[in-house]
mmCIF file of C-alpha atoms in Angstrom:
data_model
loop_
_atom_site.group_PDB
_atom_site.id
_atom_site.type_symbol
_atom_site.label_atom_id
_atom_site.label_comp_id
_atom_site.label_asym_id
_atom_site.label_seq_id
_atom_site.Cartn_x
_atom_site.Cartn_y
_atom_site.Cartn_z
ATOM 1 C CA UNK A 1050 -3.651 114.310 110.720
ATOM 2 C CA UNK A 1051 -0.168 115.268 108.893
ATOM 3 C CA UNK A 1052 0.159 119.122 108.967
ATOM 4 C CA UNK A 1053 2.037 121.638 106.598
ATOM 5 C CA UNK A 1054 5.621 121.546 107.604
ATOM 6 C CA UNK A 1055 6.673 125.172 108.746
ATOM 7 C CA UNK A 1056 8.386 126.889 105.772
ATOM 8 C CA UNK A 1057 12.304 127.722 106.461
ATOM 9 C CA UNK A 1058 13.210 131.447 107.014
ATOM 10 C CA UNK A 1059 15.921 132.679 104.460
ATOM 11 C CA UNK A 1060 19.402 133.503 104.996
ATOM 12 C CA UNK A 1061 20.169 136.484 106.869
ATOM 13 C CA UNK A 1062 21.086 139.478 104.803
ATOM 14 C CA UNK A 1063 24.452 139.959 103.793
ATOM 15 C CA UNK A 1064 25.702 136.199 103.316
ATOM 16 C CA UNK A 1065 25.504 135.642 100.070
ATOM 17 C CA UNK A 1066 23.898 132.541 99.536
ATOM 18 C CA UNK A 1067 20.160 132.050 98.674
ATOM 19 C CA UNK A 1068 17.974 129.351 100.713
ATOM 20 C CA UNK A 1069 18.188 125.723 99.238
ATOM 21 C CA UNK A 1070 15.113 123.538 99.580
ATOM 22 C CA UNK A 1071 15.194 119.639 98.894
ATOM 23 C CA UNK A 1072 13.070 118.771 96.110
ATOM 24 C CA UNK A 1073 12.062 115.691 94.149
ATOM 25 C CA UNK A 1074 14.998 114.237 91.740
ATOM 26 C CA UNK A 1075 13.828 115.235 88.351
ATOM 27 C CA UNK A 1076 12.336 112.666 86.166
ATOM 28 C CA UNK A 1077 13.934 113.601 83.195
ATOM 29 C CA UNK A 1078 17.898 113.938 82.172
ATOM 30 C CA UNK A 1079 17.942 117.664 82.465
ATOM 31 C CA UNK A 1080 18.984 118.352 78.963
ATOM 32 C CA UNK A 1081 15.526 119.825 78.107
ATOM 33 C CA UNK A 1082 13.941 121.230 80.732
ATOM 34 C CA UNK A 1083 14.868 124.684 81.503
ATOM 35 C CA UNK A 1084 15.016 127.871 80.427
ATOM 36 C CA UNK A 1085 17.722 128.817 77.833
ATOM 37 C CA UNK A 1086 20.527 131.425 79.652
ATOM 38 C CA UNK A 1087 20.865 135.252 78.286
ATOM 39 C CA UNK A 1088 20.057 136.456 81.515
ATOM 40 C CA UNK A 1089 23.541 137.390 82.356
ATOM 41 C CA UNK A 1090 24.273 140.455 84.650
ATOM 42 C CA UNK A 1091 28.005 141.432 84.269
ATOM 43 C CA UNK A 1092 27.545 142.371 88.432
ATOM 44 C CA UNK A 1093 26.590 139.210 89.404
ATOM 45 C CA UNK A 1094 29.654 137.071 89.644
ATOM 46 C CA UNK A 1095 29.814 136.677 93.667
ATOM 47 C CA UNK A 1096 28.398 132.951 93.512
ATOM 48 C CA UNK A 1097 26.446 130.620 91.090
ATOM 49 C CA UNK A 1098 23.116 131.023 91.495
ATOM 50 C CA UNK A 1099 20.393 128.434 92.233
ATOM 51 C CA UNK A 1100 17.099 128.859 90.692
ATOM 52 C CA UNK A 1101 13.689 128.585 93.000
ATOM 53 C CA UNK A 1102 12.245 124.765 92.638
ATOM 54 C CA UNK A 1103 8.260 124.817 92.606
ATOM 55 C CA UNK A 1104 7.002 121.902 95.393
ATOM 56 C CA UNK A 1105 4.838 119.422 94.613
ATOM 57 C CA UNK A 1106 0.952 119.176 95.352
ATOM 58 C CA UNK A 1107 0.454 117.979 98.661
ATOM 59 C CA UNK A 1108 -0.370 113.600 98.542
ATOM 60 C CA UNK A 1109 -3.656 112.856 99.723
ATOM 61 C CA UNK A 1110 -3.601 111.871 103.254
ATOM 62 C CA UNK A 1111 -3.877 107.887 102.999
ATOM 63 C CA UNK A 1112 -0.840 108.160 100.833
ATOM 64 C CA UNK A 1113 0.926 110.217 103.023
ATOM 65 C CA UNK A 1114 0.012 107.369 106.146
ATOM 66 C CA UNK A 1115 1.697 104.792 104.208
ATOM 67 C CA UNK A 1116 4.616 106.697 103.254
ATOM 68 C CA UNK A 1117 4.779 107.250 107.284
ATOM 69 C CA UNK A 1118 4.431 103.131 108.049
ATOM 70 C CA UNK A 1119 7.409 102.586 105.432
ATOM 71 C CA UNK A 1120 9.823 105.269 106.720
ATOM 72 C CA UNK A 1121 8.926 103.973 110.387
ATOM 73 C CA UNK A 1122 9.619 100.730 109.293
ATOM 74 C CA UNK A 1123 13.232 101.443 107.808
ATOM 75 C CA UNK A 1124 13.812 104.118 109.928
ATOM 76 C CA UNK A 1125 16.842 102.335 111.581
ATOM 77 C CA UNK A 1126 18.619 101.310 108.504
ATOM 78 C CA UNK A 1127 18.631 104.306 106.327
ATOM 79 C CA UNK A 1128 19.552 106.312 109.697
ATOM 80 C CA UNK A 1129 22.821 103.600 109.701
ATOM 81 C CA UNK A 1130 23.641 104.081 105.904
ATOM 82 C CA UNK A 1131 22.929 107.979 106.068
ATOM 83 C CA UNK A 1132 25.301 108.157 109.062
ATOM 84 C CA UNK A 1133 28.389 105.867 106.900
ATOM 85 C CA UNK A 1134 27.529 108.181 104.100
ATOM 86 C CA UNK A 1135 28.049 111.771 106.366
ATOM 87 C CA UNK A 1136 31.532 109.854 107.501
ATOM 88 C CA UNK A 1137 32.608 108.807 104.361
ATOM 89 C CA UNK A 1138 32.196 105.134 106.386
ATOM 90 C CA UNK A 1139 30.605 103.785 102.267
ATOM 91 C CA UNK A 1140 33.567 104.591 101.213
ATOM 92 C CA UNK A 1141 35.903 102.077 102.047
ATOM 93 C CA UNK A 1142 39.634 102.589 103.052
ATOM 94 C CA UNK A 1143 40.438 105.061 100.023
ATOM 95 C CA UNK A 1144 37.643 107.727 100.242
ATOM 96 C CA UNK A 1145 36.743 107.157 96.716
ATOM 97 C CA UNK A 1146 33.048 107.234 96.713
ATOM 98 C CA UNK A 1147 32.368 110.092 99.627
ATOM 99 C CA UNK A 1148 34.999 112.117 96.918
ATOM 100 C CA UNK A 1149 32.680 111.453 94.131
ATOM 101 C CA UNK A 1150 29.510 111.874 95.937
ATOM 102 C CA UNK A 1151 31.065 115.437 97.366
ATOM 103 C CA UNK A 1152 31.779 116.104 93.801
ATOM 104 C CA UNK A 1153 28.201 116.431 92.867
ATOM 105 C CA UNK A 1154 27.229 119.232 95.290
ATOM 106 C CA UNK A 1155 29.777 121.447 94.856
ATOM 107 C CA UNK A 1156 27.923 123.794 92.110
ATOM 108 C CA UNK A 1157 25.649 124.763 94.922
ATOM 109 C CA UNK A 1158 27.773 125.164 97.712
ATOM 110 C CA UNK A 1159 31.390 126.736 96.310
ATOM 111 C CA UNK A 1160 31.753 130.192 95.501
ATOM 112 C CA UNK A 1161 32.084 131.168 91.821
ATOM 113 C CA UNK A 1162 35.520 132.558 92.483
ATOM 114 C CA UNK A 1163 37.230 129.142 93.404
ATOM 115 C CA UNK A 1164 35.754 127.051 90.660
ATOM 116 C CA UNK A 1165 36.622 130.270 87.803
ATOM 117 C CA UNK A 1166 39.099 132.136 89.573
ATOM 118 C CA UNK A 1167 38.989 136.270 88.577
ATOM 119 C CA UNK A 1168 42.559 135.802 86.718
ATOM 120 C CA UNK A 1169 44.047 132.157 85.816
ATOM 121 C CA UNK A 1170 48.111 132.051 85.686
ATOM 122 C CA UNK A 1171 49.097 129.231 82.899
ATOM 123 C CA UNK A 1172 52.763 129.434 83.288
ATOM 124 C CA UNK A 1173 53.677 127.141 80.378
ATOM 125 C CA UNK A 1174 50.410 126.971 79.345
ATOM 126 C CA UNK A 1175 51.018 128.777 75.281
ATOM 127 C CA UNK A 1176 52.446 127.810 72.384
ATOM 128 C CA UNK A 1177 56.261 126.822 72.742
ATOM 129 C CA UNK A 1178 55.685 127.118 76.190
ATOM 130 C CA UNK A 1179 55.232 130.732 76.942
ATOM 131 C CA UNK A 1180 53.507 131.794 79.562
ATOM 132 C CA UNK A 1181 49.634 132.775 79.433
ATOM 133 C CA UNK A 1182 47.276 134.975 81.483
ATOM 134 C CA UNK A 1183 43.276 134.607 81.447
ATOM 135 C CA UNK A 1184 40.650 137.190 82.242
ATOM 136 C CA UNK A 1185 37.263 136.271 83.692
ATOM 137 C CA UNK A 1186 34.898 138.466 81.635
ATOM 138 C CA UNK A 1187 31.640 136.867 82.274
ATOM 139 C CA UNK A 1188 29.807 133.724 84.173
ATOM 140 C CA UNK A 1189 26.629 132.446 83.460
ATOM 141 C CA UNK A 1190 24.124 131.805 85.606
ATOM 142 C CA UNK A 1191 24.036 128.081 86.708
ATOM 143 C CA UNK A 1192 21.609 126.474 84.605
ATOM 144 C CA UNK A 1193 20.075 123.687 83.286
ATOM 145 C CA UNK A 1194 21.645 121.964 80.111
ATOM 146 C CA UNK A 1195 19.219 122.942 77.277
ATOM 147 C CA UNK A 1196 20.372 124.930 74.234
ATOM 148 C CA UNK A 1197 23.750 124.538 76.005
ATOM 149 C CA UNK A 1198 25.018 121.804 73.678
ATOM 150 C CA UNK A 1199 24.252 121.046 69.590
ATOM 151 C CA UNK A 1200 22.103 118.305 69.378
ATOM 152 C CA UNK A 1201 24.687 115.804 68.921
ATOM 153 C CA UNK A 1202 26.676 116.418 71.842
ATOM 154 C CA UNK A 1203 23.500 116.541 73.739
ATOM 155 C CA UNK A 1204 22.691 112.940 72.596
ATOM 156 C CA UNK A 1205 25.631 111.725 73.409
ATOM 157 C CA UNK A 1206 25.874 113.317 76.900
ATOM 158 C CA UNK A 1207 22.095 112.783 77.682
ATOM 159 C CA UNK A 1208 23.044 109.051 79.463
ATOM 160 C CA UNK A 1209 24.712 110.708 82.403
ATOM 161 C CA UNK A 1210 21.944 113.211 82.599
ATOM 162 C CA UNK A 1211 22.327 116.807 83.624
ATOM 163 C CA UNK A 1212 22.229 118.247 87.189
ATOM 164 C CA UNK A 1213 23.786 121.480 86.429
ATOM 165 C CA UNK A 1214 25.877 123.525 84.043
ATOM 166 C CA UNK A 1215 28.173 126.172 85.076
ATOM 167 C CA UNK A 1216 30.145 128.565 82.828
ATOM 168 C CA UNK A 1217 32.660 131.293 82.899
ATOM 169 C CA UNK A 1218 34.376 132.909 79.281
ATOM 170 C CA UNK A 1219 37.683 134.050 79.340
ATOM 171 C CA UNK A 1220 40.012 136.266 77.444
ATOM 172 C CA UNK A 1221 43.710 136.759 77.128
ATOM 173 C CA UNK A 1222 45.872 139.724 77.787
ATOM 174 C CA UNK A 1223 45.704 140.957 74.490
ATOM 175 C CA UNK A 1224 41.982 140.555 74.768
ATOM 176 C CA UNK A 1225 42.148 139.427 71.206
ATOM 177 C CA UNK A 1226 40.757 135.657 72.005
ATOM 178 C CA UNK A 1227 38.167 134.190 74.354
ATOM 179 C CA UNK A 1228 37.328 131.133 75.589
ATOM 180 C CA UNK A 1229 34.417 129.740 77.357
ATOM 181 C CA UNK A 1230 35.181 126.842 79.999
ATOM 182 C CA UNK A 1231 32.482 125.147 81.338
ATOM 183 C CA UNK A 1232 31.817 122.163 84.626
ATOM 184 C CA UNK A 1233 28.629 119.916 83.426
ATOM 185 C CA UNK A 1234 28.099 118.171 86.689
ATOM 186 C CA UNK A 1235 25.887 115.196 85.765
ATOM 187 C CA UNK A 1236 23.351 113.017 87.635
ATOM 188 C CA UNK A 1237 25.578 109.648 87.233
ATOM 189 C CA UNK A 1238 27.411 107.113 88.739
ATOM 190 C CA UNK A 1239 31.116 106.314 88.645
ATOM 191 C CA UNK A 1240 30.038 103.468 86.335
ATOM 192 C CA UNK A 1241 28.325 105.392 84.084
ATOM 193 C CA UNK A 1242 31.270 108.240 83.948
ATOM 194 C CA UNK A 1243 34.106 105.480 83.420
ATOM 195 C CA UNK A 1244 31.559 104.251 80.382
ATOM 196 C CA UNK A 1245 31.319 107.713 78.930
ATOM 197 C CA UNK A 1246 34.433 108.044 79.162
ATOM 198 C CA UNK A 1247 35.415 105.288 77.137
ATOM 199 C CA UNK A 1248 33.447 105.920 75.066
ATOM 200 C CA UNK A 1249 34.993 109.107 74.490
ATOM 201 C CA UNK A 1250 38.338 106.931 74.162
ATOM 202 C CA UNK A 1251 37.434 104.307 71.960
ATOM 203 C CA UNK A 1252 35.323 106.565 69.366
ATOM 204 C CA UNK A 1253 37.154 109.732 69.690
ATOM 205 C CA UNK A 1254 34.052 111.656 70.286
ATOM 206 C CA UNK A 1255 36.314 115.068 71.750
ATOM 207 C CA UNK A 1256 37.934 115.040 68.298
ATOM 208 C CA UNK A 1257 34.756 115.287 65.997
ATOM 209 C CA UNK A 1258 33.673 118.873 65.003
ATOM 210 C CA UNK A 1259 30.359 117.683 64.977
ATOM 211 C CA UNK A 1260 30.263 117.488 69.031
ATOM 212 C CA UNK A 1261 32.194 120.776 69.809
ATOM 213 C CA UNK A 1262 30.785 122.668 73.217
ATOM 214 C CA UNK A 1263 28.931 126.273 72.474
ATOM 215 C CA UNK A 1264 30.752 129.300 73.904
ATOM 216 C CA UNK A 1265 29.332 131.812 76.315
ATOM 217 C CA UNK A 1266 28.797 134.891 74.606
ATOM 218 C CA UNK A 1267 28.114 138.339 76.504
ATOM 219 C CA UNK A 1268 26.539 141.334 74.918
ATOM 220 C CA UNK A 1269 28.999 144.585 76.356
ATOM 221 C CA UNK A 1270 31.989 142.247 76.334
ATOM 222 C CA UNK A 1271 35.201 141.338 73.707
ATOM 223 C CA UNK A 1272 32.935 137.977 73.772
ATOM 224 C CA UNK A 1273 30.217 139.511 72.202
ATOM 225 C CA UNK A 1274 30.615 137.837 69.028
ATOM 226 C CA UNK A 1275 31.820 134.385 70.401
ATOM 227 C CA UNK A 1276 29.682 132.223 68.517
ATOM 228 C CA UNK A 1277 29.013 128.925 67.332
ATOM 229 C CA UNK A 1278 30.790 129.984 63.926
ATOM 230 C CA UNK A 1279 33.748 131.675 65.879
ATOM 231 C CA UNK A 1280 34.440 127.723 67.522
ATOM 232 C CA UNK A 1281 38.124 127.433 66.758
ATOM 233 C CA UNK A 1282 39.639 124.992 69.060
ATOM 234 C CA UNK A 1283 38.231 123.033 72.124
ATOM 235 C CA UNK A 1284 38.609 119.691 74.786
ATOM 236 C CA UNK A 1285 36.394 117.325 76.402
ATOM 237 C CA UNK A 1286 37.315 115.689 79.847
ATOM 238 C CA UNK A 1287 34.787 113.003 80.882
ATOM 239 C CA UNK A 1288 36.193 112.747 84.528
ATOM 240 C CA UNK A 1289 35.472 109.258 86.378
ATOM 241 C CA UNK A 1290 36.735 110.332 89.904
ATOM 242 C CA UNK A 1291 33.680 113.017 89.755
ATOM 243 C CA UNK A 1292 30.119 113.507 88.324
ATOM 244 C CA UNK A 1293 31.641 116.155 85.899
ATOM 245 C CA UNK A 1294 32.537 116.895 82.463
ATOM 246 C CA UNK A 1295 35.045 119.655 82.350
ATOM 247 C CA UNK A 1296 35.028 121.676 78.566
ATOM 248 C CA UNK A 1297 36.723 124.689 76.701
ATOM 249 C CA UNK A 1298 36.605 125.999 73.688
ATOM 250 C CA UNK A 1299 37.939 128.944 72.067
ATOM 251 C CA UNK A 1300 37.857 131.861 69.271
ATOM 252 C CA UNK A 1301 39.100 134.897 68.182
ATOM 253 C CA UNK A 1302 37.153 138.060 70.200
ATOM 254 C CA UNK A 1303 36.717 139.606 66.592
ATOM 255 C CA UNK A 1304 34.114 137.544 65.687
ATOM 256 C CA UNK A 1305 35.792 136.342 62.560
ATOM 257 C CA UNK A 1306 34.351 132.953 61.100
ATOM 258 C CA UNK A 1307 36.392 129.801 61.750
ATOM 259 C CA UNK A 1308 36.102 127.404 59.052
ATOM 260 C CA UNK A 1309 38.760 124.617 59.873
ATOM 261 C CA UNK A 1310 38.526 124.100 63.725
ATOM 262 C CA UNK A 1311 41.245 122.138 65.366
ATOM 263 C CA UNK A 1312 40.626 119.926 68.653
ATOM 264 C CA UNK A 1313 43.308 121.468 71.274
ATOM 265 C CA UNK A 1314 45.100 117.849 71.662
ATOM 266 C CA UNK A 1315 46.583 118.442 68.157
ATOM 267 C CA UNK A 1316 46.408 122.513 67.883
ATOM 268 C CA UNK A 1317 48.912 122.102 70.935
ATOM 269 C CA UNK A 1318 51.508 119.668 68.722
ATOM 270 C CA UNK A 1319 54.724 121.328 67.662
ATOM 271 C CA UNK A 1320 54.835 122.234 64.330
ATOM 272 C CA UNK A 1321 51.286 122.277 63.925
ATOM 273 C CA UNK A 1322 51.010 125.523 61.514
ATOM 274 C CA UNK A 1323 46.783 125.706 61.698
ATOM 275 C CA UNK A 1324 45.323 129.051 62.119
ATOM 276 C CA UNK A 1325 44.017 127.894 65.449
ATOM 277 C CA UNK A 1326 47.422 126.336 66.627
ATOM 278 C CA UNK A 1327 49.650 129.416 65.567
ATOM 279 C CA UNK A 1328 47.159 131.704 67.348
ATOM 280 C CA UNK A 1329 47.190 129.626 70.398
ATOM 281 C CA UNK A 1330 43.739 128.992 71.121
ATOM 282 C CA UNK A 1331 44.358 125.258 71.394
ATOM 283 C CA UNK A 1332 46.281 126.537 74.110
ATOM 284 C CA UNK A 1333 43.739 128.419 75.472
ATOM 285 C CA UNK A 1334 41.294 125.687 75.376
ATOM 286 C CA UNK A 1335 43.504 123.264 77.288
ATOM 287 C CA UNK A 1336 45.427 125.121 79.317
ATOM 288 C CA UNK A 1337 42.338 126.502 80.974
ATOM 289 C CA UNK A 1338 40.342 123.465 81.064
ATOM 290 C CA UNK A 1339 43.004 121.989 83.018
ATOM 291 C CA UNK A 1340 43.409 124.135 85.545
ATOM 292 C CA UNK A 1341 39.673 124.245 86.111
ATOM 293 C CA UNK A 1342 40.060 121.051 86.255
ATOM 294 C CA UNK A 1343 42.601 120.809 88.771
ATOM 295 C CA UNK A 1344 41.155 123.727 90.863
ATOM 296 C CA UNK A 1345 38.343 121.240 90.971
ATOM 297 C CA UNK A 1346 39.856 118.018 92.330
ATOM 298 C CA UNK A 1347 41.479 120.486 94.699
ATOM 299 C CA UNK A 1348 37.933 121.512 96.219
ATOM 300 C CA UNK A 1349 36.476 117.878 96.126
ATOM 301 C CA UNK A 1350 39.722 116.995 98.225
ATOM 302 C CA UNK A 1351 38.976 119.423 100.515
ATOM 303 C CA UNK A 1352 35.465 118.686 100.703
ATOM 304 C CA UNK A 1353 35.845 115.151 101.301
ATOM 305 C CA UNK A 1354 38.307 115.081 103.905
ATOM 306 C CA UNK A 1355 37.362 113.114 107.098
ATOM 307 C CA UNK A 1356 37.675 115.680 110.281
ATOM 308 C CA UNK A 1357 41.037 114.852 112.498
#
């Protein structure tokens, strides 16, 4: 008769990271399912954190018989397509798809630090290409995706699902603008990213005020009074290599309503003389999306490297 399996010890003190357990997939797209995030502790900024999954009730035991005949029976060949998987064999010659399966663990296994570094260096990176300095001032805890998005945005993200959201908010060196960058790492494919994607494209969903990402606004900070009416500039970057959406946007740490926002592909145009463009917060918004981003690929390339 099938017994309890023993239950994992946790990690020893003093590493850092909390035990994982595998669970179920969720049944649902993860846009609506969790807990909204003002939990924020200003001290907590060592690693994302994972939240506790409840397990299921145990199946009845004729259930759990047949569920032990049908792995028996395929035993062999999901052993032989787990192994190609752990060597990146699925892949082909390129690597591609171990990269983009890699990809979609890394908000549980990368410390907070490498994916929003303490200080970002955009040398370049503001208006007539000065160069720009950003200030971690807060990260959220990794969440789920609802009340994370307006309802639009939601909708049009829901078909690649939501495994986890992860958020850090920014400010410059004058502290007088902030900017909340965020990695939505979703629960698709590489077929369903390259569709979103052009979707993106073709409609030009990332310029459309009506689909703008929420800041991260922290109580004690200058980001206090980041939001949804402070939303001055901001990008979208549906990635296909990856199961992640990389977003920024940006405002003025005074809390000061913004009622013309500019998407940062045009704030960032020469000549552009838009309150959000002169100020440089389309600046902000892409220059630290990007390196995120890059930061990002970085890590998956390290991840998915083959061992010499």
């Amino acid at each position: 008769m099938p017994t309890e399996p023993p239950t994992p010890a946790g990690p020893a003190p003093g590493t850092g990271r909390p035990y994982v357990s595998f669970a179920e997939p969720e049944t649902d797209n993860g846009f609506d399912t969790f807990d909204s995030f003002d939990t924020y502790d200003p001290l907590d900024q060592a690693t994302t954190r994972l939240r506790t999954v409840p397990a299921r009730a145990r199946t009845r035991p004729r259930l759990v018989a047949a569920a032990a005949c049908l792995v028996l029976g395929l035993g062999l060949i999901g052993g032989a397509v787990t192994g190609s998987w752990l060597t990146g064999d699925s892949a082909g010659a390129d690597g591609a798809l171990s990269s983009f399966e890699a990809a979609g663990g890394l908000w549980h296994s990368v410390p907070v630090d490498q994916l929003f570094p303490p200080t970002v260096d955009g040398q370049g990176a503001g208006p007539g290409g000065a160069d720009r300095t950003w200030t971690r001032i807060a990260v959220a805890p990794d969440s789920g995706c609802a009340n994370a998005f307006d309802p639009l945005l939601r909708q049009v993200l829901a078909p690649v699902g939501c495994l986890r959201l992860l958020r850090a908010t920014y400010t410059d060196v004058t502290r007088s603008q902030v900017t909340t960058v965020g990695l939505l790492f979703t629960n698709a494919d590489a077929a369903a990213m390259t569709s979103l994607k052009a979707r993106f494209q073709q409609q030009g969903l990332d310029r459309r005020t009506d689909l703008m990402p929420r800041p991260y606004a922290v109580k004690g900070t200058v980001a206090a009074g980041f939001g949804d009416a402070q939303r001055a500039s901001w990008t979208v970057s549906v990635l296909t290599d990856a199961p992640v959406v990389v977003y920024a946007v940006s405002g003025f740490a005074d809390g000061r309503v913004v009622t013309a926002p500019q998407p940062a592909a045009d704030a960032v145009k020469p000549g552009v003389t838009t309150a959000p463009a002169q100020a440089g917060l389309g600046n902000d918004a892409q220059g630290l999306a990007d390196r995120v981003e890059r930061s990002l690929r970085r890590t998956v390339g390290s991840a998915s490297e083959k061992p010499s």
